[in-house]
CSV table of C-alpha atoms in Angstrom, one decimal:
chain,number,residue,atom,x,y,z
A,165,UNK,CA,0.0,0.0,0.0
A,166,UNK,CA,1.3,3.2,-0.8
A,167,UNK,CA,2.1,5.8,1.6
A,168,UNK,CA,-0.4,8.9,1.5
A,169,UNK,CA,0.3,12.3,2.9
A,170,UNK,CA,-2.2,15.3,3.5
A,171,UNK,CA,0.4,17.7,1.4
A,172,UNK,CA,3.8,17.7,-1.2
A,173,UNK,CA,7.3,17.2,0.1
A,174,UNK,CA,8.3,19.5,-3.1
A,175,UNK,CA,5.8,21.8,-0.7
A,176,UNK,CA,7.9,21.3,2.7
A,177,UNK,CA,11.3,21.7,0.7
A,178,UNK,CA,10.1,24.8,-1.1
A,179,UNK,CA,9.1,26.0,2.9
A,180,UNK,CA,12.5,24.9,4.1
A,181,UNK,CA,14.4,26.0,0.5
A,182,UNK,CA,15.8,23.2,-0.2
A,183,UNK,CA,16.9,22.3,-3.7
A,184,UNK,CA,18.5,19.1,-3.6
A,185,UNK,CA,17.0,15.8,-2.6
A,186,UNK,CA,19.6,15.1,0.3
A,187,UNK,CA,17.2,15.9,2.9
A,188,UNK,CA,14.2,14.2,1.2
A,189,UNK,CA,13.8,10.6,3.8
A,190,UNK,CA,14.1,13.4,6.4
A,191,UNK,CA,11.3,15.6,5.4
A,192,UNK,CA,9.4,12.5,4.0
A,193,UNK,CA,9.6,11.6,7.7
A,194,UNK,CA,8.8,14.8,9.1
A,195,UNK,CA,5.4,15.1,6.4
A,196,UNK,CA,4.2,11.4,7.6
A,197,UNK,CA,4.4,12.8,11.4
A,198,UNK,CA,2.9,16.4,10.4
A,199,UNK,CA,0.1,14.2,8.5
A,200,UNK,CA,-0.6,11.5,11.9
A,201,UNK,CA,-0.6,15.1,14.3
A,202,UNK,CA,-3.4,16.6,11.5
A,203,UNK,CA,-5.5,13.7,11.8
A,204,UNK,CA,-5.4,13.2,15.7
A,205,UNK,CA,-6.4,16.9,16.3
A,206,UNK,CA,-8.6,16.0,13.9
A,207,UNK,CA,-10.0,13.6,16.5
A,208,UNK,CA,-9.6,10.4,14.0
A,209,UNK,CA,-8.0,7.5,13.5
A,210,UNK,CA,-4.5,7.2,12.3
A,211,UNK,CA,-5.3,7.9,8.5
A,212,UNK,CA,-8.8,8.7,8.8
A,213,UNK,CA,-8.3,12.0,6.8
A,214,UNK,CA,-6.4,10.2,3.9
A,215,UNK,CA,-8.4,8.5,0.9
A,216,UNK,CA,-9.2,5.1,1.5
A,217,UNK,CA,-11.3,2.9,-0.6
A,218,UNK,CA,-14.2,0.8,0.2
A,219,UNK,CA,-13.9,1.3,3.9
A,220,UNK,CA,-16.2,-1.3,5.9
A,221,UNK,CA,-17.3,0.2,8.9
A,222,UNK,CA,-19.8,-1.3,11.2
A,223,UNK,CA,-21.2,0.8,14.0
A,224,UNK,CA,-21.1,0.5,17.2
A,225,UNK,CA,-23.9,1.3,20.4
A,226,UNK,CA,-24.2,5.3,20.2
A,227,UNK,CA,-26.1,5.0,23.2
A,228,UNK,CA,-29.7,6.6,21.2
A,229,UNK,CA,-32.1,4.5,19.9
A,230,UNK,CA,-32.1,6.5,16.5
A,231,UNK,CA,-30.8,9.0,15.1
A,232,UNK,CA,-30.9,11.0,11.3
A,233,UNK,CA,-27.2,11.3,11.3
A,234,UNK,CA,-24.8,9.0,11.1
A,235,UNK,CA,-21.4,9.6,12.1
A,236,UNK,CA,-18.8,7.6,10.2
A,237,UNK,CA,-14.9,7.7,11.6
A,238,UNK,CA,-13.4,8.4,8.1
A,239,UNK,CA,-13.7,12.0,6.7
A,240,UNK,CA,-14.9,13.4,4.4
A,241,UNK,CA,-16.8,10.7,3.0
A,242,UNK,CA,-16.4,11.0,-0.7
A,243,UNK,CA,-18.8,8.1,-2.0
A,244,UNK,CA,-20.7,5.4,-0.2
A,245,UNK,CA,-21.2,1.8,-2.3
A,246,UNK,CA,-23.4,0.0,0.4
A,247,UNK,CA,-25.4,0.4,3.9
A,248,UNK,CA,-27.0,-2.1,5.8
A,249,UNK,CA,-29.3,-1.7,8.4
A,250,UNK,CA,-30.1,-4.4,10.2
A,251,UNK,CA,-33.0,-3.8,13.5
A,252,UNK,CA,-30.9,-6.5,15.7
A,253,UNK,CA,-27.1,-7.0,16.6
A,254,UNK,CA,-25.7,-8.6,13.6
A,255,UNK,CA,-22.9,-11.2,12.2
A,256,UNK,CA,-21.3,-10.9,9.1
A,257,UNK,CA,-23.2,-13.6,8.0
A,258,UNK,CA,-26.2,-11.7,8.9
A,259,UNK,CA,-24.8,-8.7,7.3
A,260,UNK,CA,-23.9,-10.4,4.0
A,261,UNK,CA,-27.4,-12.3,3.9
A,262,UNK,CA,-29.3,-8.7,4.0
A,263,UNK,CA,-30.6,-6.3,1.3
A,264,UNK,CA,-28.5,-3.0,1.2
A,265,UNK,CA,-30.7,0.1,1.8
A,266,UNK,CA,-31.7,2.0,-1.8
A,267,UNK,CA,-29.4,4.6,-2.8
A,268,UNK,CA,-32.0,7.2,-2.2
A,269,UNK,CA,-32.6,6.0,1.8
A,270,UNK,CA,-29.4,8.2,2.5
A,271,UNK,CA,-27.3,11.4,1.5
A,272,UNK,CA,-23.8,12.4,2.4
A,273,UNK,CA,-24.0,15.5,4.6
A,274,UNK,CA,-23.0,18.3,2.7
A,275,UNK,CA,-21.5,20.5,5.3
A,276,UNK,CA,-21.4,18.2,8.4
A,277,UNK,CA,-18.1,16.0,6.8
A,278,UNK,CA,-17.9,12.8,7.2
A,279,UNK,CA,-21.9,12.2,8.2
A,280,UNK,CA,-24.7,10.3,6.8
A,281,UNK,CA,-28.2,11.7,6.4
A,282,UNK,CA,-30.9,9.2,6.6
A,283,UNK,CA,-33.7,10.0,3.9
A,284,UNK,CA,-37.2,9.8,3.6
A,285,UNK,CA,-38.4,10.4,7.0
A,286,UNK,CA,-36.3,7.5,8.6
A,287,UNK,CA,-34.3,6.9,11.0
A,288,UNK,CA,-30.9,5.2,11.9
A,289,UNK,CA,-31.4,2.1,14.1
A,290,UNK,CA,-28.3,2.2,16.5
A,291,UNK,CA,-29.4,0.9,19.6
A,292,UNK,CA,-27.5,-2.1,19.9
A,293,UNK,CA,-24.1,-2.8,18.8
A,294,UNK,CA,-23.5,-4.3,15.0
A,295,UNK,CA,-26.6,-3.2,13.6
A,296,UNK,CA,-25.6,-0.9,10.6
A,297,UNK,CA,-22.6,-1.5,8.2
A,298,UNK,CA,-21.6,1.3,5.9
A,299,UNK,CA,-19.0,0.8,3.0
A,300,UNK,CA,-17.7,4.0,1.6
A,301,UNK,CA,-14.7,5.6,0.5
A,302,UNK,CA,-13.4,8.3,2.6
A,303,UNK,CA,-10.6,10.9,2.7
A,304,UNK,CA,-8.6,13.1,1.0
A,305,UNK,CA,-6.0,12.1,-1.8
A,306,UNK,CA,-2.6,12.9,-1.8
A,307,UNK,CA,-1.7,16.4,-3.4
A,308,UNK,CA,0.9,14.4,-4.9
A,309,UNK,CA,-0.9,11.9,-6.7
A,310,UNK,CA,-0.6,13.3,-10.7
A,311,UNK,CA,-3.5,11.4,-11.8
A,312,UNK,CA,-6.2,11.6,-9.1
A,313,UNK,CA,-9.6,9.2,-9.6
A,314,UNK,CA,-12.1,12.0,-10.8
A,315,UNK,CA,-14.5,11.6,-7.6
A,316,UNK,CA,-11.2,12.3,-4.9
A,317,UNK,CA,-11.1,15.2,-2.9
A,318,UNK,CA,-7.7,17.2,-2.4
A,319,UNK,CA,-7.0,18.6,0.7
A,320,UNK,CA,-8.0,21.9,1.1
A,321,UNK,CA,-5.0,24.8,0.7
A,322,UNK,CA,-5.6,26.1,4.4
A,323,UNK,CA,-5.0,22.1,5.9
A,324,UNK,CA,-2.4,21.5,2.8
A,325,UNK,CA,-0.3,25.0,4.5
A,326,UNK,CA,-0.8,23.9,8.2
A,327,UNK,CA,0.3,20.5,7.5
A,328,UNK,CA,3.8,21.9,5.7
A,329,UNK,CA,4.1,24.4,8.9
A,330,UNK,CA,3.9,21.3,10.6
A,331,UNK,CA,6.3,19.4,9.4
A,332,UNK,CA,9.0,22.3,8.9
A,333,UNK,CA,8.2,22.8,12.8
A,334,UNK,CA,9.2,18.9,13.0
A,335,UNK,CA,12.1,19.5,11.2
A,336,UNK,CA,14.0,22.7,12.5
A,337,UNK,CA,13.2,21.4,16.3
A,338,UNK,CA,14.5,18.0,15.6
A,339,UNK,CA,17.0,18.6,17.9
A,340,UNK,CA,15.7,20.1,20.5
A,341,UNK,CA,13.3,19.8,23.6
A,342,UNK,CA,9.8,18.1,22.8
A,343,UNK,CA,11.3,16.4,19.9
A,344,UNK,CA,12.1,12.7,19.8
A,345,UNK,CA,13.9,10.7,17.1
A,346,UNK,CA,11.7,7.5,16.6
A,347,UNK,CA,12.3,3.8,15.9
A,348,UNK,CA,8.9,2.8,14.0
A,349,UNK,CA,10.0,-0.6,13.0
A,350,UNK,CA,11.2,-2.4,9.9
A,351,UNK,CA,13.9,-0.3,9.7
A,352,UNK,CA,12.0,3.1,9.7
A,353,UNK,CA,13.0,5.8,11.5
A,354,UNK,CA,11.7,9.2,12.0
A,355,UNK,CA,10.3,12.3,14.4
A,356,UNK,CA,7.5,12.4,16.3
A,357,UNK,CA,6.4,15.8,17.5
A,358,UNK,CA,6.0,16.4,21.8
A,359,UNK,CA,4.8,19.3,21.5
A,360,UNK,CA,1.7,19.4,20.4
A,361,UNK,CA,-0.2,21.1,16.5
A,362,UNK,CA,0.7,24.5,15.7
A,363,UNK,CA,-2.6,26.8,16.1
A,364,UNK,CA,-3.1,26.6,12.2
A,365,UNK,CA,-3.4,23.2,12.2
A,366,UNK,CA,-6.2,23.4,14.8
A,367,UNK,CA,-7.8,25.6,13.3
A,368,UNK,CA,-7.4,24.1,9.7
A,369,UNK,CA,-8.6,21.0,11.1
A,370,UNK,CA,-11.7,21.6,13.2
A,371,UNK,CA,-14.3,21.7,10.9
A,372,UNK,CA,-13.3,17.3,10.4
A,373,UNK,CA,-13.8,16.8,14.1
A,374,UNK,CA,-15.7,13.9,15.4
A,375,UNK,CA,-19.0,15.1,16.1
A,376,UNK,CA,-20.3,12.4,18.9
């Protein structure tokens, strides 16, 4: 699987201007842990905010019996190819053995990234664990990528900037207090950032935000 990153090293070397590519496996280091620190204030998973296709998420108890919105933990959602919505907690065998929901039964939010809108006056059914499985692709594509599928969404230019202040943060503190030089495994090494997201990357990166 191919590495995906939330903006362009050619961006963090312009930032930095550098020329050469002596420093690249540096800054490609320093843009991975800029991209991980975007997504956790972001308050996802570890690559929730890059493109991944056909997630399978099931849900878990929210705690409400229903609900209109559906929160899924990918963002933004870019396409969904199946939902199932089963009034019981499921198996996969029950899952695979049930009809998907019409395409018309549900929107993607518009403004509220990374939600589902059920449609037609009806209701989520999340009142037990396992009872709705969503598959969709969700995230933004690398800025890098030269030949993007036409449905991906890029990164917008305020979260592309906040993510290369980042990572030039990463880099011109590597050597100093709240910065830690990394063992990752298989041989990579890199940074990872103590001190917490620049401002701008808060900022750039609330409007993703979990909302339950």
């Amino acid at each position: 699987m191919t590495t995906t990153y939330l903006a362009k090293l050619a961006d963090v070397k312009a930032a930095l201007g550098e020329t050469t590519s002596t420093l690249d496996a540096v800054l490609t280091s320093c843009l991975a842990a800029a991209t991980s620190i975007a997504e956790r204030a972001a308050g996802v998973r570890n690559g929730g905010l890059r493109r991944e296709v056909d997630t399978v998420e099931i849900t878990g108890w929210y705690g409400d019996q229903s609900s209109r919105r559906l929160y899924l933990a990918s963002r933004p959602i870019e396409s969904v190819s199946e939902v199932i919505q089963l009034w019981h907690s499921a198996t996969v065998a029950d899952f695979d053995a049930a009809t998907p929901l019409a395409p018309d039964d549900y929107a993607i939010h518009a403004a509220d990234l990374g939600t589902l809108i059920r449609l037609n006056a009806q209701y989520w059914y999340l009142g037990e664990p396992h009872t709705l499985r969503v598959t969709y692709t969700a995230g933004f594509v690398d800025p890098a990528d030269a030949t993007p599928p036409a449905s991906a969404i890029l990164p917008p230019d305020d979260l592309q900037r906040a993510v290369i202040s980042q990572a030039v943060q990463i880099y011109n503190l590597r050597d100093k207090a709240g910065m830690r030089y990394v063992n990752s495994g298989d041989q990579q090494r890199g940074f990872r950032d103590e001190s917490g997201p620049l401002p701008e990357l808060l900022a750039a990166t609330s409007r993703y935000r979990r909302l339950m």
